[in-house]
Amino acid sequence: MIMHKATEFRLEARPHIPEAIEGLEVLANDLFYSWDHGVRSLFARIDLRLWQKVEHNPKLFLRRVSQTRLNEASEDRAFMAEYRRVLSSYDAYLESGPGAGVLEALDPKTSLVAYFCAEFGFHESFPIYSGGLGILAGDHCKAASDLGLPFVAVGLLYQQGYFIQTIDALGQQIARYQSHSSDELPITPVERDGKQLTVSVPFPGRDVYAKVWMARVGHIRLYLLDSNTPENNADDQALTLQLYGGDFSTRVSQEMLLGIGGVRVLSELGIKPTTWHINEGHAAFQILERCRMAMAEGLPFSAALEAVAGSTLFTTHTPVPAGHDIFPRDLVAHHLGAYVEDSGLDFAEVFALGSKNGDDSFNMTSLGLRGSRFHNGVSRIHGGVASHMEGDIWPQVPARDNPIQYITNGVHVPTFLAPEWASLFDMHAPTWKSELLNPDFWHFIDKIPDYHYWSVHKALKQQMAEYTVRRLKRQHKRNGTGHSVTERMARQLASPEKDALVIGFARRFATYKRATLIFSDLARLERLLTNPDHPVVLVFAGKAHPQDQPGQQLIKVIHGLSMQPSLMGHIILLENYDQAMARRLLSGVDVWLNTPEYPKEASGTSGEKAALNGALNLSVLDGWWGEGYDKTNGWAITPRDTGLDPEFRNREEARDLLDLLEQDIIPLYYNRASQGYSKGWVTRSKASMKTITPRFNAQRMVMDYVRNYYQPATAQGKRLTADGFNLATELAEWKARVRAAWDGVSIHVRGCVDDQCAWDESVELSIGVSLNGLAPSDVRVECLVTPECAGTHAEPGPDRFFLEPDGEKDGQTLFKTQVQPPYPGLQTLRVRMYPYHDALTHPLEMGAMLWA
Ligand SMILES: *Cc1c(COP(=O)(O)O)cnc(C)c1O
């Protein structure tokens, strides 16, 4: 007998939105909701249960909500008053113009920044992000909107996005992908002649098409490409299915759509950026497409590249090799073949852009760096690390002098600051929202009475505890964990009267983040956590990439520890970390822990979010914390020398961590006087909030980008392309001439410099140069002076003297200068020479340099 199972049909009866509240649809289609608490609470007020069930997704909410609830809301006076207040604050936001700082740097009528990234993390309802990079890109867009920057963003629409994580009873991560239909996402089709705009990119033997969607982010627009369109074959339709899914072939194809297709979208829409920001290597193919466009105007490749690179900024985000796309060269040759042929590019030139250290792979970071003249890392430490890692692009230039600089990441305050804190700030300093670039203003935090300050933290901690317990129970019920075990796991957090110290650790489970470092001395840790007078709870969460087995092993280890009877309740592991969970944990824990392996944490941003919310950072001095820590605002673990044995380093740093917990953190937290909280703790928490909020926020970050890069790149791009690309052409020809001659150029010290002189005298420095056909004006000769006590590298700056050409002798061109010793006593003078042209963006961009 065959049992026939009935087919189930699902039917969604969509309500009509009453006219009186039809603005809800507008609000649901603008990611403004991702940072405006007022908008989100409107939806929550209509039907809280449904709002939670649809995971804070406004568009899905409006499809599923009952007609009755909508009708009731539209007739409820209190609701309607709030609705009108929210709508008018939305309108006021949209009407506000650019800030003064922006206007000084960029004219919105003639300048536009295009920002390309493979992921964007705005909100949990829009799952096209995996971790820090995406959240940062989302924050960048939000701050660009707040500042009124002329800005447009480009990315990919992943139908399934990143995976949903469950952790089973054995601690194994299970990755599940869920498709999202476009009408449950905050996007609208970009229409052209009554149908959705598509662009195409030549692939081997076919064109691949992408539909174009637009997401509104307040003042700005994000365009997203989606290959799921009937013009494509089934495989191509699936290209944009998953973020960081598939194999190399999928990745190259996705990146072709993002880089090449993305530029085509802007062209189709008549959008003409003046500065291009490539945020991480995934989007670097845009350089080829922009070169192709310039070549279509009759330029040779070399001049096209100068024109393109001069208006381009490339940001690198990680020193970890897995974070850089390095593709086999034949794979790139195969995928790009039709495109390269079509566009008149030359494979040898394309490969040269993507080569690194002469190996035969294609490196997207190298492409990004060679196709841009502005480059940065994302913290002071990371800028230095990136200069070394990528130093091969400028082979003769010492790493510290090469053009890679840094802008430290910041976070979007309205998104990550809990509304409870925002209300407290409103009471004490009503203009705080417009003071995010003004550190002095933030001393107002000290004026908030301690008890009031602490009561806000306590309320948020309570919400975090309830949330954590709820999630924990749901997860373990599904896994079949017994009721009494689950109760024991929740025991510490579910007892508000204990007010246990809670430490959070949530981020991607990548091995360099060393999630298990704190367990290095388990017996000691157990004593610290389970002291009945001073209990401590550790809360962990995070996803490991589905192909990262060691990362998944970390999850297993933590799961195992959380189930160990002696630690139960003191170690908690939550599944499916996303932005909603991040907001809860970050704003509710007492301490935010980060233990990366120095110097691999390029910046890290979750600690910044924690600090805004009064949580104290306990972190290895790496990434942003290397700049943020000032001894009063958290705790630091000093990394051991990277040359040491990794196990030894781990052990030493873990001991520092436990020492800090035992000797400083736990005693300070539990030093509660009669008022029920620790005065010393509140002082430290306030120091953290007031020093970190105005320095590590996304508005400060974006303004740094505007001043250091967007403005100069716009100016440089205009200069190079003016008058039919005149200067770009001249520069390319000059570089070719210099490159051909450089191997035959040499530099010699002539005549001895006196080895002694009086403090107020000067010495003559004379250098002879064989220029191999170049003109004296094609080079710069400079002398660097360092005091003997400084490091081995000279820092060019005030102690730098240029040598001037001064005739010829013995077939050499002479360069001379008078040097007056800038330091007393012994100092080192070194002379170097490099090619120089006025049109260069950075004086050392050619990477050529000779030392005398
Ligand atoms: C902020 C954030 C991150 C990045 O955190 P790091 O500390 O930089 O690792 C990752 N995921 C989510 C959901 C975040 O909100």
XYZ file of N, CA and C in Angstrom, residues 670-751:
246
model
N 33.150 43.274 42.084
C 32.439 42.878 43.307
C 32.723 43.796 44.493
N 33.433 44.866 44.230
C 33.659 45.821 45.313
C 32.412 46.703 45.462
N 31.298 46.027 45.776
C 30.040 46.748 45.854
C 29.841 47.260 47.264
N 29.626 48.511 47.350
C 29.335 49.059 48.672
C 27.833 48.918 48.903
N 27.341 49.629 49.858
C 25.923 49.486 50.219
C 24.996 49.861 49.057
N 25.502 50.699 48.136
C 24.618 51.126 47.039
C 24.338 49.994 46.046
N 25.050 48.849 46.182
C 24.744 47.688 45.345
C 25.519 47.650 44.045
N 26.405 48.605 43.823
C 27.252 48.515 42.640
C 28.618 49.071 42.995
N 29.566 48.808 42.131
C 30.935 49.223 42.414
C 31.194 50.599 41.810
N 31.534 51.538 42.680
C 31.841 52.901 42.223
C 33.015 52.886 41.236
N 34.030 52.087 41.589
C 35.234 52.028 40.748
C 34.898 51.503 39.363
N 33.963 50.564 39.325
C 33.552 50.000 38.034
C 32.863 51.062 37.194
N 31.958 51.801 37.831
C 31.227 52.836 37.092
C 32.200 53.892 36.556
N 33.188 54.232 37.358
C 34.175 55.223 36.898
C 34.872 54.731 35.632
N 35.265 53.467 35.654
C 35.964 52.900 34.501
C 35.027 52.813 33.282
N 33.811 52.412 33.547
C 32.842 52.289 32.460
C 32.568 53.655 31.816
N 32.454 54.665 32.660
C 32.236 56.012 32.113
C 33.459 56.471 31.305
N 34.646 56.138 31.811
C 35.864 56.525 31.083
C 35.866 55.871 29.708
N 35.418 54.628 29.674
C 35.383 53.910 28.412
C 34.387 54.560 27.455
N 33.187 54.815 27.948
C 32.149 55.398 27.087
C 32.570 56.763 26.551
N 33.126 57.590 27.427
C 33.401 58.962 26.983
C 34.653 59.067 26.124
N 35.604 58.154 26.287
C 36.806 58.250 25.444
C 36.629 57.519 24.114
N 35.814 56.486 24.111
C 35.737 55.660 22.904
C 34.631 56.127 21.948
N 33.496 56.519 22.485
C 32.381 56.918 21.601
C 32.779 57.993 20.585
N 33.397 59.094 21.008
C 33.666 60.129 19.997
C 34.882 59.845 19.111
N 35.593 58.775 19.357
C 36.762 58.491 18.512
C 36.545 57.300 17.585
N 35.787 56.326 18.024
C 35.679 55.100 17.238
C 34.284 54.915 16.663
N 33.720 56.020 16.195
C 32.403 55.931 15.556
C 32.536 56.127 14.053
N 31.497 55.709 13.327
C 31.573 55.673 11.862
C 31.580 57.074 11.241
N 31.017 58.060 11.914
C 31.067 59.413 11.339
C 32.509 59.923 11.319
N 33.226 59.701 12.417
C 34.645 60.090 12.447
C 35.394 59.344 11.337
N 35.093 58.050 11.214
C 35.774 57.240 10.192
C 35.487 57.794 8.792
N 34.210 58.025 8.496
C 33.862 58.482 7.141
C 34.442 59.876 6.873
N 34.442 60.735 7.890
C 35.055 62.061 7.669
C 36.565 61.931 7.408
N 37.217 60.970 8.068
C 38.633 60.726 7.753
C 38.789 60.281 6.294
N 37.880 59.420 5.843
C 37.926 58.997 4.439
C 37.714 60.196 3.515
N 36.780 61.061 3.881
C 36.495 62.222 3.038
C 37.753 63.082 2.908
N 38.364 63.413 4.042
C 39.497 64.350 4.008
C 40.763 63.704 3.448
N 41.045 62.470 3.877
C 42.322 61.872 3.466
C 42.275 61.268 2.073
N 41.102 60.843 1.650
C 41.044 60.084 0.390
C 40.004 60.581 -0.615
N 38.747 60.733 -0.197
C 37.729 61.044 -1.198
C 38.003 62.392 -1.856
N 38.336 63.374 -1.043
C 38.597 64.698 -1.612
C 39.849 64.676 -2.509
N 40.988 64.182 -2.008
C 42.161 64.159 -2.895
C 41.971 63.267 -4.127
N 41.256 62.157 -3.984
C 41.083 61.268 -5.138
C 40.186 61.916 -6.180
N 39.184 62.653 -5.723
C 38.342 63.374 -6.668
C 39.180 64.413 -7.417
N 40.004 65.149 -6.668
C 40.828 66.176 -7.304
C 41.825 65.536 -8.282
N 42.456 64.454 -7.856
C 43.468 63.814 -8.694
C 42.823 63.222 -9.949
N 41.657 62.617 -9.779
C 40.956 62.056 -10.931
C 40.631 63.139 -11.943
N 40.169 64.285 -11.451
C 39.817 65.364 -12.376
C 41.049 65.885 -13.095
N 42.155 66.017 -12.340
C 43.397 66.521 -12.921
C 43.883 65.581 -14.034
N 43.842 64.279 -13.765
C 44.396 63.325 -14.730
C 43.536 63.192 -15.979
N 42.225 63.380 -15.831
C 41.341 63.137 -16.977
C 41.020 64.405 -17.767
N 41.368 65.574 -17.213
C 41.006 66.826 -17.892
C 41.622 66.884 -19.297
N 41.022 67.661 -20.160
C 41.533 67.872 -21.530
C 41.859 66.558 -22.228
N 40.898 65.703 -22.287
C 41.105 64.436 -22.990
C 42.216 63.587 -22.381
N 42.224 63.474 -21.076
C 43.177 62.592 -20.358
C 44.631 63.020 -20.590
N 44.830 64.302 -20.754
C 46.152 64.810 -21.073
C 47.234 64.360 -20.093
N 46.972 64.640 -18.807
C 47.999 64.369 -17.810
C 48.182 62.866 -17.597
N 47.082 62.105 -17.663
C 47.184 60.652 -17.508
C 48.085 60.088 -18.601
N 47.917 60.592 -19.813
C 48.723 60.121 -20.929
C 50.190 60.488 -20.724
N 50.416 61.739 -20.324
C 51.793 62.184 -20.091
C 52.448 61.342 -18.998
N 51.695 61.099 -17.924
C 52.231 60.344 -16.794
C 52.581 58.914 -17.205
N 51.680 58.289 -17.973
C 51.933 56.912 -18.398
C 53.188 56.847 -19.265
N 53.334 57.820 -20.154
C 54.508 57.812 -21.029
C 55.775 58.052 -20.227
N 55.694 58.975 -19.290
C 56.857 59.261 -18.437
C 57.252 58.013 -17.636
N 56.242 57.331 -17.062
C 56.554 56.130 -16.274
C 57.226 55.068 -17.148
N 56.752 54.924 -18.366
C 57.344 53.917 -19.256
C 58.819 54.266 -19.517
N 59.078 55.545 -19.729
C 60.447 55.993 -20.002
C 61.335 55.733 -18.775
N 60.809 56.073 -17.588
C 61.591 55.895 -16.372
C 61.853 54.406 -16.130
N 60.821 53.597 -16.304
C 60.973 52.162 -16.054
C 62.054 51.551 -16.958
N 62.046 52.008 -18.222
C 63.016 51.453 -19.173
C 64.443 51.847 -18.791
N 64.591 53.028 -18.188
C 65.944 53.511 -17.896
C 66.434 53.098 -16.511
N 65.531 52.789 -15.593
C 65.868 52.742 -14.173
C 66.973 51.754 -13.824
N 66.973 50.589 -14.476
C 67.986 49.584 -14.151
C 69.401 50.101 -14.397
N 69.525 51.080 -15.288
C 70.852 51.614 -15.589
C 71.190 52.862 -14.796
N 70.315 53.261 -13.889
C 70.565 54.468 -13.098
C 71.374 54.078 -11.863
N 72.322 54.921 -11.460
C 73.051 54.611 -10.223
C 73.377 55.899 -9.489
N 73.725 55.765 -8.229
C 73.915 56.943 -7.365
C 75.163 56.739 -6.502
N 75.988 57.783 -6.396
C 77.271 57.652 -5.675
C 77.493 58.864 -4.807
N 78.052 58.641 -3.623
C 78.454 59.775 -2.790
C 79.770 60.308 -3.353
N 79.840 61.604 -3.536
C 81.080 62.194 -4.059
C 81.733 63.000 -2.959
N 82.963 62.968 -2.866
C 83.653 63.778 -1.873
C 83.094 63.485 -0.492
